Coordinates of N, CA and C and ligand atoms in Angstrom, one line a residue:
X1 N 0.8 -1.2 0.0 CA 0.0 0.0 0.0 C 0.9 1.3 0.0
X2 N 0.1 2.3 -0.6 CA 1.5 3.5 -1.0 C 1.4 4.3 0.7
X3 N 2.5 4.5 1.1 CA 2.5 5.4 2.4 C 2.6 6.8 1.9
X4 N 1.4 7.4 3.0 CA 1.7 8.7 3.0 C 2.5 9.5 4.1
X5 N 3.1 10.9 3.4 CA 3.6 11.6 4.6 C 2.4 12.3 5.4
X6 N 2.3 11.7 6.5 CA 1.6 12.3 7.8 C 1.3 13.7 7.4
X7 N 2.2 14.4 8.1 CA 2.5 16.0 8.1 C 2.0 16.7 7.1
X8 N 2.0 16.0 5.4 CA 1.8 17.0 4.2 C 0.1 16.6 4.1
X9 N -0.7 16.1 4.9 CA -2.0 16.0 4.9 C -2.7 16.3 5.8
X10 N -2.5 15.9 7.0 CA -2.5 16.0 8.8 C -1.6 17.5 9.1
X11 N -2.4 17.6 10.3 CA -1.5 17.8 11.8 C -1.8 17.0 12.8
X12 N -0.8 17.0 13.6 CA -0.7 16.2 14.8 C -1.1 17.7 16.2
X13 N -2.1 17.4 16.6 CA -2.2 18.4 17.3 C -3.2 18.4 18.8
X14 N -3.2 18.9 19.8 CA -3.8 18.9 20.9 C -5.3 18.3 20.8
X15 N -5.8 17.2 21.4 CA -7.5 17.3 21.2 C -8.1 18.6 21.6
X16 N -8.9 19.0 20.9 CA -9.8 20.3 21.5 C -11.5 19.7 21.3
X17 N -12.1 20.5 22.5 CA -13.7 20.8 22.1 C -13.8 21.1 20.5
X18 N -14.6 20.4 20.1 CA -15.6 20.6 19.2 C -14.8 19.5 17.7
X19 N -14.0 18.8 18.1 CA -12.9 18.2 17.1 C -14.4 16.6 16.8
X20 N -14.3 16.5 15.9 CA -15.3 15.9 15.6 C -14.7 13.5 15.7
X21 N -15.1 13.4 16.5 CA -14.5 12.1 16.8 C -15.8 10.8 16.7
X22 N -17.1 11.5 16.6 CA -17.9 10.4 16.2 C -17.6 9.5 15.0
X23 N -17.2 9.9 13.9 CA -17.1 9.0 13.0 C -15.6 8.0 13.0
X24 N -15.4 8.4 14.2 CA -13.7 7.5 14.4 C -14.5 6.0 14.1
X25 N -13.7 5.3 13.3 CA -14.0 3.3 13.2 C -12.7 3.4 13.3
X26 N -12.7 1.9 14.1 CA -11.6 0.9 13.4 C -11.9 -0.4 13.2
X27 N -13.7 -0.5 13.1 CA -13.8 -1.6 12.6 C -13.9 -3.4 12.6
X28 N -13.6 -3.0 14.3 CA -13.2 -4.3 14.8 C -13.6 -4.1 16.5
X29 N -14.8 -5.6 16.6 CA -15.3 -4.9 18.1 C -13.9 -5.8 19.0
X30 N -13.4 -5.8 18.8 CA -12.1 -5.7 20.1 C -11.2 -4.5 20.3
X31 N -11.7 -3.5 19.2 CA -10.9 -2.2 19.8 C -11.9 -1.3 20.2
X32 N -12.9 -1.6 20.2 CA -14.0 -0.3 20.7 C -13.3 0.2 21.9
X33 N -13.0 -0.4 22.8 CA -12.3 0.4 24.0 C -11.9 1.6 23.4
X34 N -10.9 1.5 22.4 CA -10.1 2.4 21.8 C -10.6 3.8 21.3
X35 N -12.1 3.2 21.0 CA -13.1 4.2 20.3 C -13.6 4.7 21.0
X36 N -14.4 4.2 22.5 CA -15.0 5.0 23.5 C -13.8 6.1 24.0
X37 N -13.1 5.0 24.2 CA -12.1 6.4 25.0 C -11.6 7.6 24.5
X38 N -11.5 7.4 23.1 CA -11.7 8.8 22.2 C -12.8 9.4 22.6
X39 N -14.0 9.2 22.2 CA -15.1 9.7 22.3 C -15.8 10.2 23.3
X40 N -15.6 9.2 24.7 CA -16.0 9.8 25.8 C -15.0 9.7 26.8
X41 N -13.9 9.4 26.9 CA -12.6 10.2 28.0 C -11.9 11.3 27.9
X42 N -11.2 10.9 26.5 CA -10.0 11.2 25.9 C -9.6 13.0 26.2
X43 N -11.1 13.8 26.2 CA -10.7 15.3 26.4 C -11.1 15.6 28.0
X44 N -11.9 15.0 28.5 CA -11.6 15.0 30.2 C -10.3 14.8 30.9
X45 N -9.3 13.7 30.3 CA -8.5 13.3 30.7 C -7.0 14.6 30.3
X46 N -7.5 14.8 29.4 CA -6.5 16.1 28.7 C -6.4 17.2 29.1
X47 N -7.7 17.5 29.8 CA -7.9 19.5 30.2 C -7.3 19.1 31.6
X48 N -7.4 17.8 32.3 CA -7.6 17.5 33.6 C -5.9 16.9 34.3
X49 N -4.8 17.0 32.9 CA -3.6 16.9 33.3 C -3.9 15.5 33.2
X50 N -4.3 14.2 33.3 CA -4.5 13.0 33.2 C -3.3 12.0 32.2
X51 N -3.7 12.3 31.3 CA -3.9 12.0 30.0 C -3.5 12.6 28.6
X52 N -2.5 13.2 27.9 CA -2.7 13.7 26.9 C -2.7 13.2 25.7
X53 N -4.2 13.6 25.3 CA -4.4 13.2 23.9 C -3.9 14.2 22.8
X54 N -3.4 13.4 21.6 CA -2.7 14.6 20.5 C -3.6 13.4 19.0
X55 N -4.5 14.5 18.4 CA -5.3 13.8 17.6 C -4.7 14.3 16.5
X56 N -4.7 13.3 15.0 CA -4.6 13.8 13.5 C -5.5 14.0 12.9
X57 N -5.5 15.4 12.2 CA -6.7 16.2 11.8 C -6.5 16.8 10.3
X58 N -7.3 16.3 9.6 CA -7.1 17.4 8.3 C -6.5 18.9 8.4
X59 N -5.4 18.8 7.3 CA -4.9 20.0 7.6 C -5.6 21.2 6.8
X60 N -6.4 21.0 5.2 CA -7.0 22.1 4.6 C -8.3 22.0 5.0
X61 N -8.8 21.2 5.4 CA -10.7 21.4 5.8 C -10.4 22.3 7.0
X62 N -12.1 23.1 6.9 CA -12.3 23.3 8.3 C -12.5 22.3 9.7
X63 N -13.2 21.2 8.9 CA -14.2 20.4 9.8 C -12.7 19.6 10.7
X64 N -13.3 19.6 11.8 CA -11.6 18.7 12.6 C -12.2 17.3 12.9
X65 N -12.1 16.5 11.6 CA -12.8 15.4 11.6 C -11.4 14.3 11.9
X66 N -11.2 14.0 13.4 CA -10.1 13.2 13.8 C -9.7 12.0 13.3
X67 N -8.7 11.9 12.5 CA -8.4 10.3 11.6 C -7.4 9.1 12.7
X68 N -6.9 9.8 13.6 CA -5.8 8.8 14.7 C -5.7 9.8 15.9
X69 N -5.3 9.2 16.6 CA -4.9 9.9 18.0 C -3.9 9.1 18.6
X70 N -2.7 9.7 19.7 CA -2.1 9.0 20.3 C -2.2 9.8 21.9
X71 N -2.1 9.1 22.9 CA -2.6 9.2 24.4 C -1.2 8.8 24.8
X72 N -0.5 9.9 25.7 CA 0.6 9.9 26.2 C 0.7 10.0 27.9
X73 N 1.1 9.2 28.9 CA 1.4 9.5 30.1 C 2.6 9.3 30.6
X74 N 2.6 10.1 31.7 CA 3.8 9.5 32.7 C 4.1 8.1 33.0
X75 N 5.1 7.8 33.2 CA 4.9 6.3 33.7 C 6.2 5.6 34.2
X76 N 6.6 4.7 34.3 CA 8.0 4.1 34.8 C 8.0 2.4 34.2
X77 N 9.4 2.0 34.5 CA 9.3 0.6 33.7 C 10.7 -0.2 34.7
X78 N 10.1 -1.6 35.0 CA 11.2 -2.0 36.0 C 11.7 -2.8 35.5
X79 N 13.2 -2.7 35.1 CA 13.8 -3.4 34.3 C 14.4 -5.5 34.8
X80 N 14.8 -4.8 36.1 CA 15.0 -6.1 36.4 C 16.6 -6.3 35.9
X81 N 16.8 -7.5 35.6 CA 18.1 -8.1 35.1 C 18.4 -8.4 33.5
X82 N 17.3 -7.8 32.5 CA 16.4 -7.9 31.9 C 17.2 -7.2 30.6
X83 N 18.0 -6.1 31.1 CA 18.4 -5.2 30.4 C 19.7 -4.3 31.0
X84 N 20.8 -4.4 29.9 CA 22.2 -3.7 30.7 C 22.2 -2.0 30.5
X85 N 22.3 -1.4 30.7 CA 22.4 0.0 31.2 C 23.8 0.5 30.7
X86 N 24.3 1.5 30.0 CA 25.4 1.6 29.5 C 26.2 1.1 30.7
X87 N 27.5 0.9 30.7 CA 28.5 0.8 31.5 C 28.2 1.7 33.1
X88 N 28.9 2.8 32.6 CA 29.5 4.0 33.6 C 27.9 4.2 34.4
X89 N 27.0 4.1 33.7 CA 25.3 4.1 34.3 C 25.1 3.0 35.5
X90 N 25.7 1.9 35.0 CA 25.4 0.6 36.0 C 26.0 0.9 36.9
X91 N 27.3 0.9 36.9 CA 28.2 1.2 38.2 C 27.4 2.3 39.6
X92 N 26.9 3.8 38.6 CA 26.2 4.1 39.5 C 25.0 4.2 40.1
X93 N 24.2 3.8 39.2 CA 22.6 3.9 39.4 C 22.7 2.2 39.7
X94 N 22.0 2.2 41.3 CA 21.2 1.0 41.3 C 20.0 0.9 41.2
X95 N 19.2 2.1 40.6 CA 18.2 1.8 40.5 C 17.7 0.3 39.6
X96 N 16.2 0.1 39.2 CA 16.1 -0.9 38.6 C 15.0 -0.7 38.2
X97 N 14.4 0.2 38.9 CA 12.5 1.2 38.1 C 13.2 2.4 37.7
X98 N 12.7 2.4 36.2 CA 13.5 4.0 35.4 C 12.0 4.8 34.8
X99 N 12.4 6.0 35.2 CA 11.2 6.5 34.4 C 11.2 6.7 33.0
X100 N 9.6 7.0 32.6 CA 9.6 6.6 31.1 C 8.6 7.5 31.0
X101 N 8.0 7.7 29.6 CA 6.7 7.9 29.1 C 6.3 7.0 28.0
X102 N 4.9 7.0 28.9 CA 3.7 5.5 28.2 C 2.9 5.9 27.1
X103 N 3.1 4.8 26.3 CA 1.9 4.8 24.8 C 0.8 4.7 25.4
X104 N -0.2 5.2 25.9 CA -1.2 4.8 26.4 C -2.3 4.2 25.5
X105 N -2.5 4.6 24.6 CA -3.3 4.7 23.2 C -2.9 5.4 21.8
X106 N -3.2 4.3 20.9 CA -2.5 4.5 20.2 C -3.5 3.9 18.9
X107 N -4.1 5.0 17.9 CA -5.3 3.9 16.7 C -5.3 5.2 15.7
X108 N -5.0 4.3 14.7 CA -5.5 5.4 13.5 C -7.3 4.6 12.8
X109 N -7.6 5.7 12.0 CA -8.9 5.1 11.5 C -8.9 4.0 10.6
X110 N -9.6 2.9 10.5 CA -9.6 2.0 9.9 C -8.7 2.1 8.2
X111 N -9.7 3.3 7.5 CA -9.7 3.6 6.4 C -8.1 4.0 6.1
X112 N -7.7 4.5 6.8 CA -5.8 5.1 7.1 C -4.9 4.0 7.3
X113 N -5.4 2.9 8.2 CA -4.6 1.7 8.7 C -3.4 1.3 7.3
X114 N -2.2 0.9 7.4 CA -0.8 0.7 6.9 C -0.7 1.3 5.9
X115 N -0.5 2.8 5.8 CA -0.3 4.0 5.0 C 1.3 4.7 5.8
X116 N 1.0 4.1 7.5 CA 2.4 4.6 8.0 C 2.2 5.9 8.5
X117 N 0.9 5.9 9.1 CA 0.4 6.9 10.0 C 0.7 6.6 11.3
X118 N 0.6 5.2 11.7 CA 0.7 5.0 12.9 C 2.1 5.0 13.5
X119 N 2.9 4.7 12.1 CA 4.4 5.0 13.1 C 5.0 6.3 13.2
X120 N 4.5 7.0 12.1 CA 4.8 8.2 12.5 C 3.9 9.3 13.2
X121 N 3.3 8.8 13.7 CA 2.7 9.1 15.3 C 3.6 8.7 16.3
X122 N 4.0 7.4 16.3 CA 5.4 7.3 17.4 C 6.5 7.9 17.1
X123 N 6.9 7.5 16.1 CA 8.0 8.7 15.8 C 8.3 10.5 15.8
X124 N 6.5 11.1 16.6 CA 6.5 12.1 16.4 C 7.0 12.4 17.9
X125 N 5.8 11.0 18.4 CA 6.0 11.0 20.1 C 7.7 11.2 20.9
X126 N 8.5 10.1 19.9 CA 9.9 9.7 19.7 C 10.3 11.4 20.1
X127 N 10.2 12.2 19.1 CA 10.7 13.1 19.1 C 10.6 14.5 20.0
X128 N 9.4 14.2 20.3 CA 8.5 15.5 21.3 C 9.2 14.8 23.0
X129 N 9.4 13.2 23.2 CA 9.9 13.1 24.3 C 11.1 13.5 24.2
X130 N 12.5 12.9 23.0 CA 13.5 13.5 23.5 C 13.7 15.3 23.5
X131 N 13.1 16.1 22.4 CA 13.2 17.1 22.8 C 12.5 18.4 23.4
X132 N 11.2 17.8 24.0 CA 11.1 18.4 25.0 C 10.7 18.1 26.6
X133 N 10.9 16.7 26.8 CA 11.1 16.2 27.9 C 12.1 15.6 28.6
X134 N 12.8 15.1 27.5 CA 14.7 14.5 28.4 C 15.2 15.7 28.8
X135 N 15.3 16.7 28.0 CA 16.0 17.9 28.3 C 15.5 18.7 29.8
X136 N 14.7 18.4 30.3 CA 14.2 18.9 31.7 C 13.5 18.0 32.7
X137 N 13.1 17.0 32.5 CA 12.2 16.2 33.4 C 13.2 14.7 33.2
X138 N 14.1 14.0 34.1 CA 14.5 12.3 33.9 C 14.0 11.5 33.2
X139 N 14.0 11.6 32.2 CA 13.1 10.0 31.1 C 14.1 9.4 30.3
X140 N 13.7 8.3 30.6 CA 14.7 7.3 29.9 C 14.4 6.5 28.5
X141 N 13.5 6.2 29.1 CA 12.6 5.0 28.1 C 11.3 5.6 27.3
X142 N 10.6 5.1 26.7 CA 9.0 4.8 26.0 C 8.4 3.9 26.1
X143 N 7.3 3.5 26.6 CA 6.9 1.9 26.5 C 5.8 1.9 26.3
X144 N 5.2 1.1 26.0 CA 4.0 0.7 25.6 C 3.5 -0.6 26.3
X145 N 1.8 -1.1 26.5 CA 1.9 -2.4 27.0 C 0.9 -2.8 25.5
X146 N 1.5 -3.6 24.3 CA 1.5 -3.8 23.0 C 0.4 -5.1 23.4
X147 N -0.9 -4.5 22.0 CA -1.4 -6.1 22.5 C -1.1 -7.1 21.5
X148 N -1.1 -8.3 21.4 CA -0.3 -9.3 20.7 C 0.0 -9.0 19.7
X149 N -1.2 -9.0 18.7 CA -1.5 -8.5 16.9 C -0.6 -7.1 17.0
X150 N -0.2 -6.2 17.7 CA 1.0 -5.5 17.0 C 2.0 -5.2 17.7
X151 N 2.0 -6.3 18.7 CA 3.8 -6.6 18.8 C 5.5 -6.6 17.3
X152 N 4.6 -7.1 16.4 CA 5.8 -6.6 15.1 C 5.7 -5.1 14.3
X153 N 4.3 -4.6 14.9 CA 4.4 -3.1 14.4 C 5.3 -2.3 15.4
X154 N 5.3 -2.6 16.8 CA 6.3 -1.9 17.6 C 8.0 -2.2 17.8
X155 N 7.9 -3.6 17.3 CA 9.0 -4.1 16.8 C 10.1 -3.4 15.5
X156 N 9.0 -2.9 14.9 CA 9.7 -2.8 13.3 C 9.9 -0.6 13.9
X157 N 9.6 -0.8 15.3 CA 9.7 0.8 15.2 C 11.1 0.7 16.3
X158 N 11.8 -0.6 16.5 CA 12.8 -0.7 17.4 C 12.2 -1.1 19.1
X159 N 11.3 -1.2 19.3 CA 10.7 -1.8 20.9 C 11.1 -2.9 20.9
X160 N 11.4 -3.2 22.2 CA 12.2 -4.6 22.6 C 10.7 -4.7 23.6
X161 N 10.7 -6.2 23.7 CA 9.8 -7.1 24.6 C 10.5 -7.2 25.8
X162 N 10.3 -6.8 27.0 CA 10.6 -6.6 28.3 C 10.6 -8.1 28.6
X163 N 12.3 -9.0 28.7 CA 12.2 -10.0 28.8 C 12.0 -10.6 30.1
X164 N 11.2 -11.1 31.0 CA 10.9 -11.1 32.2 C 9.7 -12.6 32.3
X165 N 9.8 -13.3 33.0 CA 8.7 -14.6 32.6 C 7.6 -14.4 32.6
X166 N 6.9 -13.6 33.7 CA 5.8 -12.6 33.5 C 4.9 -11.8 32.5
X167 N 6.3 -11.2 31.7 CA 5.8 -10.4 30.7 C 5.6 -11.2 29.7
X168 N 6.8 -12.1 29.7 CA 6.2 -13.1 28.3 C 5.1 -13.5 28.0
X169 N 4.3 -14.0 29.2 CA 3.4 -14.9 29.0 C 2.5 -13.8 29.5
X170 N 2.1 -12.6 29.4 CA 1.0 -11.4 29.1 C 0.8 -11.5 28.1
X171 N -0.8 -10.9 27.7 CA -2.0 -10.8 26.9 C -1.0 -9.6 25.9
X172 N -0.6 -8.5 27.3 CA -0.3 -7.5 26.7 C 1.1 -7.0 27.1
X173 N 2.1 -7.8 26.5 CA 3.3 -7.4 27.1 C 4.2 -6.1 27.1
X174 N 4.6 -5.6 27.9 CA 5.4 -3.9 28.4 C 6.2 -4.0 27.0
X175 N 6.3 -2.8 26.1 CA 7.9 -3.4 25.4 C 7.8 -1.8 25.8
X176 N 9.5 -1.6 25.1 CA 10.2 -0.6 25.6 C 11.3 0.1 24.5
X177 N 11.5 1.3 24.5 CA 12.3 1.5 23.5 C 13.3 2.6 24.5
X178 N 14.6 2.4 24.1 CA 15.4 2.7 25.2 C 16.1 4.4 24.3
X179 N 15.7 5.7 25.0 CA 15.5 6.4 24.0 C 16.9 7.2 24.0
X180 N 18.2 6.7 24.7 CA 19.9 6.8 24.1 C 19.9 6.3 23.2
X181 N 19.2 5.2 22.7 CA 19.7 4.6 21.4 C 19.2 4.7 20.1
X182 N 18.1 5.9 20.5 CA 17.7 6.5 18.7 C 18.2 8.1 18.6
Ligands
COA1 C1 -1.6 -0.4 15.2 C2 -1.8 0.8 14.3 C3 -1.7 2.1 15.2 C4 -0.7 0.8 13.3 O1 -0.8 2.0 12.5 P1 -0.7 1.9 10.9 O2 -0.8 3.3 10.4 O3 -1.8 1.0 10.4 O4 0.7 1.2 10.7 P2 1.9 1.7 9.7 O5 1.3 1.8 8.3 O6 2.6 2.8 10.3 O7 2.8 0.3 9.8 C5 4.1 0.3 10.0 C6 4.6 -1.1 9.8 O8 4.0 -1.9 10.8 C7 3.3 -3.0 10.2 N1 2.0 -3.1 10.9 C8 1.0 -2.2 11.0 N2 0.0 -2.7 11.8 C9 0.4 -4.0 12.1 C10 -0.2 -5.0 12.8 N3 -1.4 -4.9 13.4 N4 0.5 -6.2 13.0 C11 1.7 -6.3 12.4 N5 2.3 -5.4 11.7 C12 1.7 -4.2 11.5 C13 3.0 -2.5 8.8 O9 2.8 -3.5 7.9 C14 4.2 -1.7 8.5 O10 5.3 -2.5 8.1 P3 6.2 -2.1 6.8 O11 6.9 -0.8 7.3 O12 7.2 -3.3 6.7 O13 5.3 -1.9 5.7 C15 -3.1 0.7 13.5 O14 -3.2 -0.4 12.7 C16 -4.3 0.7 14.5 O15 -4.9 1.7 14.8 N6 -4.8 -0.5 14.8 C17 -6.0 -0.6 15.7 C18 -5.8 -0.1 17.1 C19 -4.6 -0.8 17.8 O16 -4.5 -2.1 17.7 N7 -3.8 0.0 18.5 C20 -2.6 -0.5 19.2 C21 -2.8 -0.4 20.6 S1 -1.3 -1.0 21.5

């Protein structure tokens, strides 16, 4: 399928009142979660510090008829034995819970699905954490808790599977993208 550039069609931009999200599908009743919580959390959670939703919206129409959204929070991730830490980092940090910021939600519209909207929504995320969050607030990581069917879409974006026995054998396993290394 031909991919498009995100950006020269879209913006990626704050949910606001009045952005039009009824017609969000994706088509499949195992993600309706996905769909309510667009529809009826997603801007409560946003005004209210919760939750920030950042929705894709036609960039020449008026109408802010929302095609994807991604839901970003605070969060942490405990590595365990799981994962080495550069050198000079291990020696001093014993920590072993590092803070991060979580994919909370993450869906484009059915009709958009593998055009390569969805990764560059992470890759936008990728970028808005390192440069405007490492630079002032401790974040290390990105993680997401991926549910099975796109464990190779977060894979092919560099997320590692949090190797841990636990996690393995989750519905919805933690993966992690360690954000020194992009
Ligand atoms: C998962 C989702 C966000 C991916 O967005 P997308 O725009 O369809 O994906 P992209 O076009 O950016 O795909 C990037 C790559 O991942 C692959 N990919 C996309 N969705 C995939 C899936 N469900 N399973 C496996 N691979 C997938 C694509 O084939 C593509 O590979 P390529 O670069 O080799 O061609 C989107 O399909 C979606 O909204 N799904 C329903 C909601 C959902 O499951 N959200 C995930 C919550 S954790």
């Amino acid at each position: 399928m031909t991919k498009f550039n995100l950006l020269q069609t879209f913006v990626l931009r704050p949910l606001q009142q009045g952005d039009i999200v009824s017609k969000f599908a994706l088509g499949d009743k195992s993600k309706l979660p996905l769909k309510i919580f667009l529809q009826k959390d997603a801007l409560t959670f946003h005004q209210n510090d919760i939750a920030k939703t950042y929705v894709l919206v036609d960039k020449s129409l008026s109408s802010p008829r929302v095609w994807g959204y991604i839901t970003i929070i605070c969060s942490e991730i405990t590595i365990g034995e799981s994962f080495d830490l550069d050198e000079e980092c291990s020696r001093t940090c014993k920590y072993k819970t590092f803070p991060a910021v979580k994919i909370a939600r993450l869906a484009i519209d059915k009709s958009l699905q593998g055009q390569g909207g969805g990764s560059q929504m992470v890759s936008w995320c990728v970028s808005v954490v390192k440069e405007k969050i490492m630079p002032v607030v401790g974040c290390r990581f990105l993680i997401v808790d991926a549910k099975s069917e796109v464990i190779s879409f977060y894979e092919k974006l560099s997320f590692k599977r949090l190797n841990t026995e636990n996690n393995n054998q989750s519905e919805h396993p933690l993966m992690f993208l360690d954000l020194h290394k992009i």
